[in-house]
Short mmCIF file of C-alpha atoms in Angstrom, two decimals:
data_model
loop_
_atom_site.label_atom_id
_atom_site.label_comp_id
_atom_site.label_asym_id
_atom_site.label_seq_id
_atom_site.Cartn_x
_atom_site.Cartn_y
_atom_site.Cartn_z
CA ASP A 1 111.09 9.50 6.16
CA ALA A 2 113.09 12.33 7.71
CA GLY A 3 111.53 13.90 10.74
CA VAL A 4 111.95 17.49 11.94
CA THR A 5 115.58 18.35 12.60
CA GLN A 6 117.08 21.29 14.46
CA SER A 7 120.57 22.67 14.94
CA PRO A 8 122.51 23.22 17.02
CA THR A 9 121.54 20.92 19.89
CA HIS A 10 122.95 23.16 22.58
CA LEU A 11 124.15 26.74 22.62
CA ILE A 12 125.68 28.98 25.27
CA LYS A 13 125.64 32.74 24.79
CA THR A 14 126.14 35.82 26.93
CA ARG A 15 123.73 38.66 27.52
CA GLY A 16 123.48 41.10 24.64
CA GLN A 17 124.64 38.62 22.01
CA GLN A 18 122.64 37.43 19.03
CA VAL A 19 121.77 33.84 18.15
CA THR A 20 120.42 31.98 15.10
CA LEU A 21 118.68 28.63 15.39
CA ARG A 22 117.83 26.41 12.45
CA CYS A 23 115.03 24.01 11.60
CA SER A 24 114.36 21.61 8.74
CA PRO A 25 110.76 20.46 8.50
CA LYS A 26 109.52 16.92 8.11
CA SER A 27 109.63 15.72 4.54
CA GLY A 28 106.60 17.01 2.63
CA HIS A 29 105.73 19.71 5.16
CA ASP A 30 105.60 23.37 4.16
CA THR A 31 104.85 25.20 7.41
CA VAL A 32 107.15 25.83 10.36
CA SER A 33 106.15 27.10 13.80
CA TRP A 34 108.55 28.07 16.56
CA TYR A 35 107.98 27.64 20.29
CA GLN A 36 109.86 28.57 23.44
CA GLN A 37 109.73 26.09 26.32
CA ALA A 38 111.01 27.33 29.67
CA LEU A 39 111.96 24.73 32.25
CA GLY A 40 108.89 23.08 33.74
CA GLN A 41 106.49 24.91 31.41
CA GLY A 42 104.50 24.13 28.31
CA PRO A 43 105.73 25.37 24.93
CA GLN A 44 104.81 28.99 24.08
CA PHE A 45 104.10 29.98 20.48
CA ILE A 46 106.56 32.47 18.97
CA PHE A 47 105.56 32.62 15.28
CA GLN A 48 104.64 30.59 12.24
CA TYR A 49 106.00 30.68 8.68
CA TYR A 50 104.37 29.57 5.45
CA GLU A 51 105.43 30.44 1.90
CA GLU A 52 108.33 32.44 3.33
CA GLU A 53 105.99 34.78 5.20
CA GLU A 54 105.24 35.18 8.88
CA ARG A 55 101.58 34.17 9.16
CA GLN A 56 101.00 34.58 12.87
CA ARG A 57 102.94 35.81 15.88
CA GLY A 58 102.68 35.21 19.60
CA ASN A 59 103.43 37.64 22.41
CA PHE A 60 107.16 37.92 21.85
CA PRO A 61 109.15 41.14 21.36
CA ASP A 62 110.67 42.22 18.07
CA ARG A 63 114.01 40.88 19.25
CA PHE A 64 112.65 37.56 18.02
CA SER A 65 112.59 37.33 14.25
CA GLY A 66 112.53 34.56 11.72
CA HIS A 67 112.85 33.55 8.16
CA GLN A 68 111.70 30.73 5.94
CA PHE A 69 113.62 29.63 2.87
CA PRO A 70 112.27 28.32 -0.45
CA ASN A 71 113.07 24.74 0.66
CA TYR A 72 110.75 25.33 3.70
CA SER A 73 113.57 25.31 6.24
CA SER A 74 113.50 28.09 8.77
CA GLU A 75 115.65 30.18 11.09
CA LEU A 76 114.87 31.82 14.39
CA ASN A 77 116.97 34.84 15.32
CA VAL A 78 117.09 36.41 18.75
CA ASN A 79 118.89 39.72 19.25
CA ALA A 80 120.11 41.39 22.43
CA LEU A 81 119.83 38.19 24.45
CA LEU A 82 118.50 38.37 28.01
CA LEU A 83 118.95 35.87 30.81
CA GLY A 84 115.23 35.11 30.51
CA ASP A 85 115.71 33.88 26.95
CA SER A 86 117.31 30.73 28.32
CA ALA A 87 114.98 27.93 27.25
CA LEU A 88 114.44 25.01 24.93
CA TYR A 89 113.49 26.31 21.48
CA LEU A 90 111.32 23.92 19.54
CA CYS A 91 110.27 24.04 15.97
CA ALA A 92 107.28 22.16 14.66
CA SER A 93 106.32 21.47 11.10
CA SER A 94 102.98 20.79 9.47
CA LEU A 95 101.46 20.40 6.06
CA GLY A 96 99.43 23.56 5.80
CA TRP A 97 98.86 26.43 8.18
CA GLY A 98 95.28 25.86 9.14
CA GLU A 99 94.04 25.56 12.66
CA THR A 100 93.58 21.80 12.50
CA ASP A 101 96.86 20.84 10.90
CA THR A 102 98.90 18.39 12.94
CA GLN A 103 102.26 19.73 14.11
CA TYR A 104 105.32 17.53 14.64
CA PHE A 105 108.14 18.74 16.82
CA GLY A 106 111.87 18.68 16.38
CA PRO A 107 114.27 17.76 19.20
CA GLY A 108 114.84 21.38 20.13
CA THR A 109 117.82 23.65 20.73
CA ARG A 110 118.77 24.24 24.36
CA LEU A 111 119.85 27.89 24.67
CA THR A 112 121.63 29.04 27.81
CA VAL A 113 122.24 32.76 28.27
CA LEU A 114 124.87 33.68 30.87
CA GLY B 1 92.58 35.84 26.66
CA GLU B 2 93.93 32.64 25.20
CA ASN B 3 94.47 30.13 27.93
CA VAL B 4 94.58 26.39 28.52
CA GLU B 5 94.48 25.10 32.06
CA GLN B 6 95.66 21.57 32.78
CA HIS B 7 95.16 19.44 35.90
CA PRO B 8 96.64 17.81 37.83
CA SER B 9 100.22 19.04 37.65
CA THR B 10 101.48 15.70 38.95
CA LEU B 11 99.87 12.27 38.93
CA SER B 12 101.18 9.08 40.44
CA VAL B 13 99.48 5.74 39.71
CA GLN B 14 100.24 2.07 40.15
CA GLU B 15 101.06 0.05 37.08
CA GLY B 16 97.85 -1.26 35.56
CA ASP B 17 95.69 1.55 36.91
CA SER B 18 94.07 4.23 34.76
CA ALA B 19 95.21 7.85 34.54
CA VAL B 20 93.08 10.85 33.63
CA ILE B 21 94.34 14.33 32.78
CA LYS B 22 91.92 17.21 32.26
CA CYS B 23 92.20 20.46 30.34
CA THR B 24 89.99 23.51 29.97
CA TYR B 25 90.33 26.06 27.19
CA SER B 26 89.10 29.62 26.89
CA ASP B 27 88.67 30.28 23.14
CA SER B 28 85.30 28.91 22.06
CA ALA B 29 86.49 28.97 18.42
CA SER B 30 89.16 26.33 19.13
CA ASN B 31 88.48 23.20 17.11
CA TYR B 32 91.64 21.10 17.32
CA PHE B 33 93.03 19.53 20.50
CA PRO B 34 96.27 17.51 20.42
CA TRP B 35 98.03 15.75 23.27
CA TYR B 36 101.79 15.47 23.44
CA LYS B 37 104.04 13.24 25.55
CA GLN B 38 107.47 14.57 26.44
CA GLU B 39 110.09 12.37 28.04
CA LEU B 40 112.99 13.99 29.84
CA GLY B 41 115.31 15.71 27.42
CA LYS B 42 113.29 14.69 24.37
CA ARG B 43 110.91 16.32 21.91
CA PRO B 44 107.16 16.49 22.50
CA GLN B 45 105.58 13.57 20.64
CA LEU B 46 102.02 13.63 19.42
CA ILE B 47 100.11 10.74 20.99
CA ILE B 48 96.54 11.52 20.00
CA ASP B 49 94.48 14.44 18.73
CA ILE B 50 90.82 15.23 18.32
CA ARG B 51 88.91 17.65 16.17
CA SER B 52 85.72 19.32 17.28
CA ASN B 53 83.44 17.34 15.01
CA VAL B 54 83.87 14.27 17.23
CA GLY B 55 83.35 13.81 20.96
CA GLU B 56 85.68 10.90 21.57
CA LYS B 57 88.64 9.19 19.95
CA LYS B 58 90.47 6.06 21.02
CA ASP B 59 93.80 4.53 20.08
CA GLN B 60 94.59 1.31 21.93
CA ARG B 61 95.11 2.27 25.61
CA ILE B 62 94.71 5.99 25.00
CA ALA B 63 91.46 7.89 24.58
CA VAL B 64 90.50 11.55 24.44
CA THR B 65 87.08 13.03 25.12
CA LEU B 66 85.89 16.51 24.19
CA ASN B 67 83.03 18.55 25.62
CA LYS B 68 82.75 21.70 23.50
CA THR B 69 79.88 23.12 25.52
CA ALA B 70 81.91 23.02 28.71
CA LYS B 71 85.16 23.79 26.82
CA HIS B 72 87.08 20.94 28.32
CA PHE B 73 88.81 17.82 27.09
CA SER B 74 90.48 14.90 28.81
CA LEU B 75 93.12 12.26 28.20
CA HIS B 76 92.49 8.77 29.49
CA ILE B 77 95.24 6.16 29.69
CA THR B 78 94.20 2.65 30.68
CA GLU B 79 96.38 -0.22 31.92
CA THR B 80 99.27 2.13 32.57
CA GLN B 81 102.82 0.88 32.17
CA PRO B 82 106.11 2.27 33.55
CA GLU B 83 107.03 3.49 30.06
CA ASP B 84 103.99 5.78 30.18
CA SER B 85 105.88 7.87 32.75
CA ALA B 86 106.52 11.29 31.19
CA VAL B 87 105.17 14.84 31.05
CA TYR B 88 101.92 15.14 29.12
CA PHE B 89 100.79 18.40 27.53
CA CYS B 90 97.37 19.25 26.19
CA ALA B 91 96.94 22.01 23.63
CA ALA B 92 94.16 23.87 21.90
CA SER B 93 94.37 25.52 18.53
CA VAL B 94 93.50 29.22 18.61
CA VAL B 95 92.18 30.49 15.31
CA SER B 96 93.27 33.81 13.83
CA GLY B 97 92.02 34.39 10.32
CA ASN B 98 92.76 31.15 8.53
CA THR B 99 95.71 30.17 10.67
CA GLY B 100 95.96 28.42 13.94
CA LYS B 101 98.47 28.42 16.74
CA LEU B 102 98.71 25.94 19.57
CA ILE B 103 98.24 27.11 23.14
CA PHE B 104 99.64 24.57 25.60
CA GLY B 105 98.70 23.67 29.11
CA GLN B 106 101.32 23.67 31.85
CA GLY B 107 101.85 19.94 31.70
CA THR B 108 101.16 16.92 33.90
CA THR B 109 104.01 14.79 35.20
CA LEU B 110 102.76 11.20 35.22
CA GLN B 111 104.62 8.64 37.28
CA VAL B 112 103.65 4.99 36.88
CA LYS B 113 105.00 2.92 39.74
CA PRO B 114 105.81 -0.73 39.02
#
């Protein structure tokens, strides 16, 4: 049973650039949520996708956008990168988008902005 | 606002002792409370979760208790082992419409000394 996968593992960008991160959900899951985890902090919710639509969004600027594909995989795009965007980006998948659905995390993408 | 407070930030115990981590949440509508364990450089892994229709749940050496009136929940690990050393995060699901997003605590670094 394939778990949640993410690519790439690591990424180094410079300020002002754009980045795309990818996530494949756990087999059988249809919902993907994205989180940002700064060093020494808990994950912070960015947004959630279900049926190719953004269902809920956290307190992140419009520079953060996403997409979900018909096969349930998802992308996170960040434009105009800032130094403060350096973090571990985690995606989590679940079956359903209700408030009690269990979320399973991928290994994350470590983004460094120089 | 939406907030989860977690204490202590660090916890050091001797192997075989018990460890307790406590969290308080602000949204009284929250009804799902997972706990994740994150080892250095790895993904958060779900270790136990509880829904608001129960007050306690146990899985081998791990137990979680929930007090909805006081809006707090706790993780109890008994007979700790060195491999329990990691960062532990509590989370509460915040409901918006029919969807939920996880709000995480700041994490507790648990060190189990042999």
